[in-house]
Coordinates of N, CA and C in Angstrom, one line a residue:
M658 N 0.8 -1.2 0.0 CA 0.0 0.0 0.0 C 0.9 1.2 0.0
N659 N 0.6 2.2 -0.9 CA 1.3 3.4 -1.0 C 2.8 3.3 -1.2
R660 N 3.3 2.2 -1.8 CA 4.7 1.9 -1.9 C 5.3 3.0 -2.8
L661 N 4.6 3.5 -3.8 CA 5.2 4.5 -4.7 C 5.3 5.8 -4.0
L662 N 4.6 6.0 -2.9 CA 4.6 7.2 -2.2 C 5.6 7.3 -1.1
L663 N 6.3 6.2 -1.0 CA 7.2 6.0 0.2 C 8.7 6.0 -0.3
A664 N 9.5 6.9 0.3 CA 10.9 6.9 0.1 C 11.6 6.4 1.4
I665 N 12.4 5.4 1.2 CA 13.2 4.8 2.3 C 14.6 5.1 2.1
L666 N 15.3 5.6 3.1 CA 16.7 5.9 3.1 C 17.4 5.0 4.1
V667 N 18.1 4.1 3.7 CA 18.9 3.3 4.6 C 20.2 4.1 4.8
L668 N 20.3 4.7 6.0 CA 21.4 5.7 6.1 C 22.8 5.1 6.4
A669 N 22.8 4.1 7.4 CA 24.1 3.5 7.8 C 23.8 2.4 8.7
F670 N 24.9 1.6 8.8 CA 24.9 0.5 9.8 C 25.8 1.0 10.9
S671 N 25.4 0.7 12.2 CA 26.3 1.0 13.3 C 26.9 -0.4 13.7
F672 N 28.0 -0.7 13.2 CA 28.7 -2.0 13.5 C 29.9 -1.8 14.4
S673 N 30.1 -2.7 15.3 CA 31.3 -2.7 16.0 C 32.4 -3.3 15.0
K674 N 33.6 -3.2 15.4 CA 34.7 -3.7 14.6 C 34.5 -5.2 14.4
A675 N 34.0 -5.9 15.4 CA 33.9 -7.4 15.3 C 32.9 -7.8 14.3
N676 N 31.9 -7.1 14.0 CA 30.9 -7.5 13.1 C 30.8 -6.6 11.8
A677 N 32.0 -6.0 11.5 CA 32.0 -5.1 10.4 C 31.6 -5.7 9.0
Q678 N 31.7 -7.1 8.9 CA 31.5 -7.7 7.6 C 30.1 -8.3 7.5
V679 N 29.3 -8.2 8.6 CA 27.9 -8.6 8.5 C 27.2 -7.8 7.5
Q680 N 26.5 -8.4 6.5 CA 25.8 -7.6 5.5 C 24.6 -8.3 4.9
F681 N 23.7 -7.6 4.4 CA 22.5 -8.1 3.8 C 22.9 -8.8 2.5
K682 N 22.3 -9.9 2.2 CA 22.6 -10.7 1.0 C 22.4 -9.8 -0.3
G683 N 23.4 -9.6 -1.1 CA 23.2 -8.7 -2.2 C 23.7 -7.3 -2.0
G684 N 24.0 -7.0 -0.7 CA 24.6 -5.6 -0.4 C 23.5 -4.6 0.0
S685 N 24.0 -3.4 0.2 CA 23.1 -2.3 0.7 C 22.0 -2.0 -0.3
G686 N 22.4 -2.1 -1.6 CA 21.3 -1.8 -2.6 C 20.2 -2.8 -2.6
A687 N 20.5 -4.1 -2.4 CA 19.5 -5.1 -2.2 C 18.7 -4.9 -1.0
L688 N 19.3 -4.4 0.1 CA 18.6 -4.1 1.3 C 17.6 -3.0 1.1
T689 N 18.1 -1.9 0.4 CA 17.2 -0.8 0.2 C 16.0 -1.2 -0.7
N690 N 16.2 -2.0 -1.7 CA 15.2 -2.5 -2.6 C 14.2 -3.4 -1.8
F691 N 14.7 -4.2 -0.9 CA 13.8 -5.1 -0.1 C 12.9 -4.3 0.8
L692 N 13.5 -3.3 1.5 CA 12.7 -2.4 2.3 C 11.6 -1.6 1.5
S693 N 12.1 -1.1 0.4 CA 11.1 -0.3 -0.4 C 10.0 -1.2 -0.9
E694 N 10.2 -2.4 -1.2 CA 9.2 -3.3 -1.7 C 8.2 -3.8 -0.6
N695 N 8.7 -3.8 0.6 CA 7.9 -4.5 1.7 C 7.4 -3.6 2.8
L696 N 8.0 -2.4 2.9 CA 7.6 -1.5 4.0 C 6.3 -0.8 3.6
I697 N 5.3 -0.8 4.5 CA 4.0 -0.2 4.3 C 3.9 1.0 5.2
Y698 N 3.6 2.2 4.6 CA 3.5 3.4 5.4 C 2.3 3.3 6.3
P699 N 2.6 3.4 7.6 CA 1.5 3.2 8.6 C 0.4 4.3 8.4
E700 N -0.9 3.8 8.7 CA -2.0 4.6 8.3 C -2.1 6.0 9.0
Y701 N -1.8 6.0 10.3 CA -1.9 7.3 11.0 C -0.9 8.3 10.5
S702 N 0.3 7.8 10.4 CA 1.4 8.7 9.9 C 1.2 9.1 8.5
R703 N 0.6 8.2 7.7 CA 0.3 8.5 6.3 C -0.7 9.6 6.2
Q704 N -1.8 9.5 7.0 CA -2.9 10.5 6.9 C -2.4 11.8 7.4
N705 N -1.4 11.8 8.4 CA -1.0 13.1 9.0 C 0.3 13.6 8.5
C706 N 0.9 13.0 7.4 CA 2.1 13.4 6.8 C 3.3 13.4 7.8
I707 N 3.3 12.5 8.7 CA 4.4 12.4 9.7 C 5.6 11.6 9.0
S708 N 6.7 12.2 9.1 CA 8.0 11.6 8.6 C 8.9 11.4 9.8
G709 N 10.0 10.7 9.5 CA 11.0 10.6 10.6 C 11.9 9.4 10.3
T710 N 13.0 9.4 11.1 CA 13.9 8.2 11.0 C 13.8 7.4 12.3
V711 N 13.6 6.1 12.1 CA 13.5 5.1 13.2 C 14.8 4.3 13.1
K712 N 15.5 4.2 14.3 CA 16.6 3.4 14.4 C 16.3 2.1 15.1
V713 N 16.5 1.0 14.4 CA 16.1 -0.3 14.9 C 17.4 -1.1 15.2
S714 N 17.5 -1.7 16.4 CA 18.7 -2.5 16.8 C 18.2 -4.0 16.8
F715 N 19.2 -4.8 16.4 CA 18.9 -6.3 16.4 C 20.3 -7.0 16.5
N716 N 20.2 -8.3 16.7 CA 21.3 -9.2 16.7 C 21.1 -10.2 15.5
V717 N 22.2 -10.7 15.0 CA 22.2 -11.6 13.9 C 23.0 -12.8 14.3
D718 N 22.4 -14.0 14.2 CA 23.2 -15.2 14.6 C 24.0 -15.8 13.4
E719 N 24.6 -16.9 13.6 CA 25.5 -17.4 12.6 C 24.8 -17.9 11.4
S720 N 23.5 -18.1 11.4 CA 22.7 -18.5 10.3 C 22.1 -17.3 9.6
G721 N 22.3 -16.1 10.1 CA 21.7 -14.9 9.5 C 20.3 -14.5 9.9
K722 N 19.9 -15.2 11.0 CA 18.6 -14.9 11.5 C 18.6 -13.9 12.6
L723 N 17.6 -13.1 12.8 CA 17.6 -12.0 13.7 C 16.9 -12.4 15.0
S724 N 17.4 -11.7 16.1 CA 16.7 -11.8 17.4 C 16.8 -10.4 18.1
D725 N 16.0 -10.3 19.1 CA 16.0 -9.1 20.0 C 15.9 -7.8 19.1
V726 N 14.9 -7.8 18.2 CA 14.7 -6.7 17.3 C 13.8 -5.7 18.1
K727 N 14.4 -4.5 18.3 CA 13.7 -3.4 19.1 C 14.1 -2.0 18.6
I728 N 13.4 -1.1 19.1 CA 13.6 0.3 18.8 C 14.9 0.8 19.6
Y729 N 15.8 1.3 18.8 CA 17.0 2.0 19.4 C 16.7 3.5 19.7
K730 N 16.1 4.1 18.6 CA 15.6 5.5 18.8 C 14.4 5.6 17.8
G731 N 13.3 5.9 18.4 CA 12.1 6.0 17.6 C 11.4 7.3 17.5
T732 N 10.3 7.3 16.9 CA 9.5 8.6 16.7 C 8.3 8.7 17.7
G733 N 8.0 7.6 18.3 CA 6.9 7.6 19.2 C 5.5 7.5 18.6
V734 N 5.5 7.2 17.3 CA 4.2 7.0 16.6 C 4.3 5.6 15.9
D735 N 3.3 5.4 15.0 CA 3.2 4.0 14.4 C 4.4 3.7 13.4
L736 N 5.2 4.7 13.0 CA 6.4 4.4 12.2 C 7.3 3.4 12.9
D737 N 7.3 3.5 14.2 CA 8.2 2.6 15.0 C 7.8 1.1 14.8
D738 N 6.5 0.8 14.9 CA 6.0 -0.5 14.8 C 6.3 -1.1 13.4
E739 N 6.1 -0.2 12.4 CA 6.4 -0.7 11.0 C 7.8 -0.9 10.7
A740 N 8.7 -0.1 11.3 CA 10.1 -0.3 11.1 C 10.6 -1.7 11.7
I741 N 10.1 -2.0 12.9 CA 10.4 -3.3 13.5 C 9.9 -4.4 12.7
R742 N 8.6 -4.3 12.2 CA 8.0 -5.3 11.4 C 8.8 -5.7 10.2
V743 N 9.2 -4.6 9.4 CA 9.9 -4.9 8.2 C 11.3 -5.4 8.4
I744 N 12.0 -4.9 9.4 CA 13.3 -5.4 9.7 C 13.2 -6.9 10.1
K745 N 12.2 -7.3 10.8 CA 12.0 -8.7 11.1 C 11.9 -9.6 9.8
L746 N 11.4 -9.0 8.8 CA 11.2 -9.7 7.5 C 12.6 -10.0 6.9
T747 N 13.6 -9.3 7.3 CA 15.0 -9.6 6.7 C 15.7 -10.8 7.4
S748 N 15.1 -11.4 8.4 CA 15.7 -12.5 9.1 C 16.0 -13.6 8.2
G749 N 17.2 -14.1 8.3 CA 17.7 -15.2 7.4 C 18.3 -14.7 6.1
K750 N 18.3 -13.4 5.9 CA 18.8 -12.9 4.6 C 20.1 -12.1 4.8
W751 N 20.8 -12.4 5.9 CA 22.1 -11.8 6.2 C 23.3 -12.8 6.1
M752 N 24.4 -12.3 5.6 CA 25.6 -13.0 5.5 C 26.5 -12.7 6.7
V753 N 26.9 -13.7 7.3 CA 27.7 -13.6 8.6 C 29.1 -14.2 8.4
P754 N 30.1 -13.5 8.7 CA 31.5 -14.0 8.6 C 31.8 -14.9 9.7
P755 N 32.8 -15.8 9.6 CA 33.3 -16.6 10.7 C 33.8 -15.8 11.9
G756 N 33.5 -16.2 13.0 CA 33.9 -15.5 14.2 C 33.0 -14.3 14.6
H757 N 31.9 -14.2 13.9 CA 30.9 -13.1 14.3 C 30.4 -13.4 15.7
N758 N 30.3 -12.3 16.5 CA 29.7 -12.4 17.8 C 28.2 -12.1 17.7
P759 N 27.3 -13.1 17.9 CA 25.9 -12.9 17.8 C 25.3 -12.0 18.8
A760 N 26.1 -11.6 19.9 CA 25.6 -10.7 20.9 C 25.8 -9.3 20.5
E761 N 26.5 -9.0 19.5 CA 26.8 -7.6 19.0 C 25.5 -7.0 18.4
N762 N 25.2 -5.8 18.8 CA 24.1 -5.1 18.3 C 24.4 -4.5 17.0
I763 N 23.4 -4.5 16.1 CA 23.5 -3.8 14.8 C 22.3 -2.8 14.8
V764 N 22.6 -1.6 14.4 CA 21.6 -0.5 14.4 C 21.4 -0.1 12.9
L765 N 20.1 -0.2 12.5 CA 19.8 0.2 11.1 C 18.8 1.3 11.1
P766 N 19.2 2.5 10.7 CA 18.2 3.6 10.6 C 17.5 3.6 9.3
V767 N 16.2 3.8 9.4 CA 15.3 3.8 8.2 C 14.5 5.1 8.3
T768 N 14.5 5.8 7.2 CA 13.8 7.1 7.1 C 12.6 7.0 6.3
F769 N 11.5 7.5 6.9 CA 10.2 7.5 6.2 C 9.9 8.9 5.6
K770 N 9.5 9.0 4.4 CA 9.1 10.3 3.8 C 7.7 10.1 3.2
P771 N 6.8 11.0 3.6 CA 5.4 10.8 3.2 C 5.2 11.3 1.7
E772 N 4.0 11.1 1.2 CA 3.7 11.6 -0.1 C 3.9 13.1 -0.3
S773 N 4.8 13.4 -1.2 CA 5.3 14.8 -1.3 C 4.2 15.7 -1.8
E774 N 3.4 15.3 -2.7 CA 2.4 16.2 -3.3 C 1.3 16.5 -2.3
R775 N 0.8 15.5 -1.7 CA -0.3 15.7 -0.7 C 0.1 16.4 0.5
C776 N 1.4 16.2 0.9 CA 1.9 16.7 2.2 C 2.7 18.0 2.0
R777 N 2.7 18.5 0.8 CA 3.6 19.6 0.5 C 3.2 20.8 1.4
T778 N 1.9 21.0 1.6 CA 1.4 22.2 2.4 C 1.3 22.0 3.9
T779 N 1.6 20.8 4.3 CA 1.5 20.5 5.8 C 2.6 21.2 6.5
D780 N 2.3 22.0 7.5 CA 3.3 22.7 8.2 C 3.8 21.9 9.4
V781 N 5.0 22.3 9.9 CA 5.6 21.6 11.0 C 4.8 21.5 12.3
Q782 N 4.1 22.6 12.6 CA 3.3 22.7 13.8 C 2.1 21.7 13.7
S783 N 1.5 21.5 12.5 CA 0.4 20.5 12.4 C 1.0 19.1 12.6
I784 N 2.2 18.9 12.1 CA 2.7 17.5 12.2 C 3.1 17.3 13.7
R785 N 3.6 18.3 14.4 CA 3.9 18.1 15.8 C 2.6 17.8 16.6
Q786 N 1.5 18.5 16.3 CA 0.2 18.3 16.9 C -0.3 16.9 16.7
A787 N -0.1 16.4 15.5 CA -0.5 15.1 15.1 C 0.3 14.0 15.9
I788 N 1.6 14.3 16.1 CA 2.4 13.3 16.9 C 1.9 13.3 18.3
N789 N 1.7 14.5 18.9 CA 1.2 14.6 20.3 C -0.2 14.0 20.4
A790 N -1.0 14.2 19.4 CA -2.4 13.6 19.4 C -2.3 12.1 19.4
Y791 N -1.4 11.5 18.6 CA -1.2 10.1 18.5 C -0.9 9.5 19.9
R792 N 0.0 10.1 20.6 CA 0.4 9.6 21.9 C -0.7 9.7 22.9
A793 N -1.5 10.8 22.8 CA -2.6 11.0 23.7 C -3.8 10.1 23.4
R794 N -4.0 9.7 22.1 CA -5.2 9.0 21.7 C -5.1 7.5 22.1
Q795 N -3.9 7.0 22.5 CA -3.7 5.6 22.7 C -4.6 5.1 23.9
S796 N -4.9 6.0 24.8 CA -5.8 5.6 25.9 C -7.2 5.4 25.4
L797 N -7.6 6.2 24.5 CA -8.9 6.1 23.9 C -9.1 4.9 23.1
V798 N -8.0 4.6 22.3 CA -8.0 3.4 21.5 C -8.1 2.1 22.4
N799 N -7.5 2.2 23.5 CA -7.5 1.1 24.5 C -8.9 0.9 25.1
V800 N -9.6 2.0 25.3 CA -11.0 2.0 25.8 C -11.9 1.2 24.8
V801 N -11.7 1.6 23.5 CA -12.5 1.0 22.4 C -12.2 -0.5 22.3
T802 N -10.9 -0.9 22.2 CA -10.6 -2.3 22.0 C -10.9 -3.1 23.2
N803 N -10.7 -2.6 24.4 CA -11.1 -3.3 25.6 C -12.6 -3.6 25.7
Y804 N -13.4 -2.6 25.3 CA -14.8 -2.7 25.3 C -15.3 -3.9 24.4
Y805 N -14.8 -3.9 23.1 CA -15.2 -5.0 22.2 C -14.6 -6.3 22.6
Q806 N -13.4 -6.4 23.1 CA -12.9 -7.7 23.5 C -13.8 -8.3 24.6
N807 N -14.2 -7.4 25.5 CA -15.1 -7.9 26.6 C -16.5 -8.2 26.1
K808 N -16.9 -7.4 25.1 CA -18.3 -7.6 24.6 C -18.4 -9.0 24.0
Y809 N -17.3 -9.4 23.2 CA -17.3 -10.7 22.6 C -17.4 -11.8 23.6
L810 N -16.9 -11.5 24.8 CA -17.0 -12.5 25.9 C -18.2 -12.4 26.8
G811 N -19.1 -11.4 26.4 CA -20.3 -11.2 27.2 C -20.1 -10.5 28.5
K812 N -19.1 -9.7 28.6 CA -18.7 -9.2 29.9 C -18.8 -7.7 30.0
V813 N -19.6 -7.0 29.2 CA -19.7 -5.6 29.2 C -21.1 -5.1 29.4
D814 N -21.2 -3.8 29.8 CA -22.5 -3.2 29.9 C -22.8 -2.5 28.6
T815 N -23.7 -3.2 27.8 CA -23.9 -2.7 26.4 C -24.6 -1.3 26.4
T816 N -25.0 -0.8 27.5 CA -25.6 0.5 27.5 C -24.6 1.6 27.2
K817 N -23.3 1.2 27.3 CA -22.2 2.1 27.0 C -21.8 2.1 25.5
E818 N -22.5 1.4 24.7 CA -22.2 1.3 23.3 C -22.2 2.7 22.6
K819 N -23.2 3.5 23.1 CA -23.3 4.9 22.5 C -22.0 5.7 22.8
L820 N -21.5 5.6 24.0 CA -20.3 6.3 24.3 C -19.1 5.7 23.5
I821 N -19.0 4.4 23.3 CA -18.0 3.8 22.6 C -18.0 4.3 21.1
T822 N -19.3 4.4 20.6 CA -19.4 4.8 19.2 C -19.0 6.3 19.1
S823 N -19.2 7.1 20.1 CA -18.8 8.5 20.1 C -17.3 8.6 20.1
I824 N -16.6 7.7 20.9 CA -15.2 7.7 20.9 C -14.6 7.3 19.6
K825 N -15.2 6.2 19.0 CA -14.8 5.8 17.6 C -14.9 6.9 16.6
D826 N -15.9 7.7 16.7 CA -16.1 8.8 15.8 C -15.0 9.8 16.0
Q827 N -14.6 10.1 17.3 CA -13.6 11.0 17.6 C -12.2 10.5 17.1
L828 N -12.0 9.2 17.1 CA -10.8 8.6 16.6 C -10.7 8.5 15.1
G829 N -11.8 8.6 14.5 CA -11.8 8.5 13.0 C -11.9 7.0 12.6
F830 N -12.5 6.2 13.4 CA -12.6 4.7 13.1 C -13.9 4.5 12.3
D831 N -13.9 5.1 11.0 CA -15.0 4.9 10.1 C -14.7 3.8 9.1
D832 N -15.6 3.7 8.2 CA -15.5 2.6 7.2 C -14.2 2.8 6.3
E833 N -13.9 4.0 6.0 CA -12.7 4.2 5.2 C -11.5 3.8 6.0
Y834 N -11.4 4.1 7.2 CA -10.3 3.7 8.1 C -10.2 2.2 8.1
V835 N -11.3 1.5 8.4 CA -11.2 0.1 8.5 C -10.8 -0.5 7.1
H836 N -11.2 0.0 6.0 CA -10.8 -0.6 4.7 C -9.3 -0.3 4.5
N837 N -8.8 0.8 4.9 CA -7.4 1.1 4.8 C -6.5 0.1 5.6
I838 N -7.0 -0.2 6.9 CA -6.3 -1.1 7.7 C -6.4 -2.5 7.1
L839 N -7.5 -2.8 6.5 CA -7.7 -4.1 5.9 C -6.8 -4.3 4.7
E840 N -6.6 -3.3 3.9 CA -5.7 -3.3 2.8 C -4.3 -3.4 3.3
Q841 N -3.9 -2.7 4.3 CA -2.6 -2.8 4.9 C -2.3 -4.3 5.4
A842 N -3.3 -4.9 6.1 CA -3.1 -6.2 6.6 C -3.0 -7.2 5.4
N843 N -3.8 -7.1 4.4 CA -3.7 -8.0 3.3 C -2.3 -7.9 2.6
A844 N -1.8 -6.7 2.5 CA -0.4 -6.5 1.9 C 0.6 -7.2 2.8
K845 N 0.5 -7.1 4.1 CA 1.4 -7.8 5.0 C 1.3 -9.3 4.8
F846 N 0.1 -9.8 4.7 CA -0.1 -11.3 4.5 C 0.6 -11.8 3.2
K847 N 0.5 -11.0 2.1 CA 1.1 -11.4 0.9 C 2.6 -11.4 1.0
Q848 N 3.1 -10.6 1.9 CA 4.6 -10.6 2.1 C 5.0 -11.8 2.9
G849 N 4.1 -12.6 3.4 CA 4.4 -13.7 4.3 C 4.4 -13.4 5.7
D850 N 4.0 -12.1 6.1 CA 4.0 -11.7 7.4 C 2.6 -12.0 8.0
S851 N 2.3 -13.2 8.4 CA 1.0 -13.5 8.9 C 0.8 -12.9 10.3
E852 N 1.9 -12.8 11.1 CA 1.8 -12.2 12.4 C 1.3 -10.8 12.3
G853 N 1.9 -10.0 11.4 CA 1.5 -8.6 11.3 C 0.1 -8.5 10.7
A854 N -0.2 -9.4 9.8 CA -1.6 -9.3 9.2 C -2.6 -9.7 10.2
C855 N -2.3 -10.7 11.0 CA -3.3 -11.1 12.1 C -3.5 -10.1 13.1
A856 N -2.4 -9.4 13.4 CA -2.5 -8.3 14.4 C -3.5 -7.2 13.9
D857 N -3.4 -6.8 12.6 CA -4.2 -5.8 12.0 C -5.7 -6.3 11.9
W858 N -5.9 -7.6 11.6 CA -7.2 -8.2 11.5 C -7.9 -8.2 12.8
H859 N -7.1 -8.6 13.9 CA -7.6 -8.6 15.2 C -8.0 -7.1 15.7
F860 N -7.2 -6.2 15.3 CA -7.5 -4.8 15.6 C -8.8 -4.4 15.0
I861 N -9.0 -4.7 13.7 CA -10.3 -4.4 13.0 C -11.5 -5.0 13.8
K862 N -11.3 -6.2 14.2 CA -12.4 -6.9 15.0 C -12.6 -6.2 16.3
N863 N -11.5 -5.8 16.9 CA -11.6 -5.2 18.3 C -12.0 -3.7 18.3
I864 N -12.2 -3.1 17.1 CA -12.9 -1.8 17.1 C -14.3 -1.9 16.6
G865 N -14.8 -3.2 16.6 CA -16.2 -3.4 16.4 C -16.7 -3.7 14.9
S866 N -15.7 -4.0 14.1 CA -16.0 -4.4 12.7 C -15.9 -5.9 12.5
N867 N -16.7 -6.4 11.6 CA -16.7 -7.8 11.3 C -16.0 -8.1 9.9
L868 N -15.4 -7.1 9.3 CA -14.9 -7.2 8.0 C -13.7 -8.2 7.9
A869 N -13.0 -8.4 9.0 CA -11.9 -9.3 8.9 C -12.1 -10.6 9.6
D870 N -13.4 -10.9 10.0 CA -13.7 -12.1 10.7 C -13.3 -13.4 9.9
A871 N -13.7 -13.4 8.6 CA -13.4 -14.6 7.8 C -11.9 -14.8 7.7
L872 N -11.1 -13.7 7.5 CA -9.7 -13.8 7.4 C -9.1 -14.3 8.7
L873 N -9.6 -13.8 9.8 CA -9.1 -14.3 11.1 C -9.4 -15.8 11.3
Y874 N -10.5 -16.2 10.9 CA -10.9 -17.6 11.1 C -10.0 -18.5 10.2
K875 N -9.8 -18.1 9.0 CA -9.0 -18.9 8.1 C -7.5 -18.9 8.4
N876 N -7.0 -17.8 8.8 CA -5.5 -17.7 8.9 C -4.9 -17.4 10.2
C877 N -5.6 -17.2 11.3 CA -5.1 -16.8 12.5 C -5.5 -17.6 13.7
H878 N -5.2 -18.9 13.6 CA -5.6 -19.8 14.7 C -4.4 -20.0 15.7

């Protein structure tokens, strides 16, 4: 989704001397291409023209598989989650020299750039407000998802449904939003990322939509 609108800059690797030869199969150009083809611009940041560089740290074992993938320095918004997700997709695609220490951390910075034409007139203050709003809205998102998770278990006061609907409206959880998340999840599934797809499909269900139910039943047991 929105791959043509996404510019990814792989800025540098932070290697220690011991793991200086660890590299992605095919080199840095192949890594850039892999990220460009697989990274999906997160919906909230896409809508609000949020850009930024996320630094992800990870370890590589002798077989080229990743572990302990986490944020080294993030943006505090949904760009962080997507950076971690796509770096995990590179597991098994690294060449490791003899003597490599698998405990050594590698830091990979990835820069997100939003759609230039649509975001050209967005000012810095608006973007900062959107970042602050994202952080503040997480408590409201939790209210909605907790309500529906408990509703499916028969453990909620359904008289509060009107309040939850009002919160959903405030958060912008409308049909267009759900369809965008569904498209995002389907793209992840096609990449072989069933974990990421299932997380998105569960999120759709947990904000009160049944559009992902069949996909959850079929793919997420």
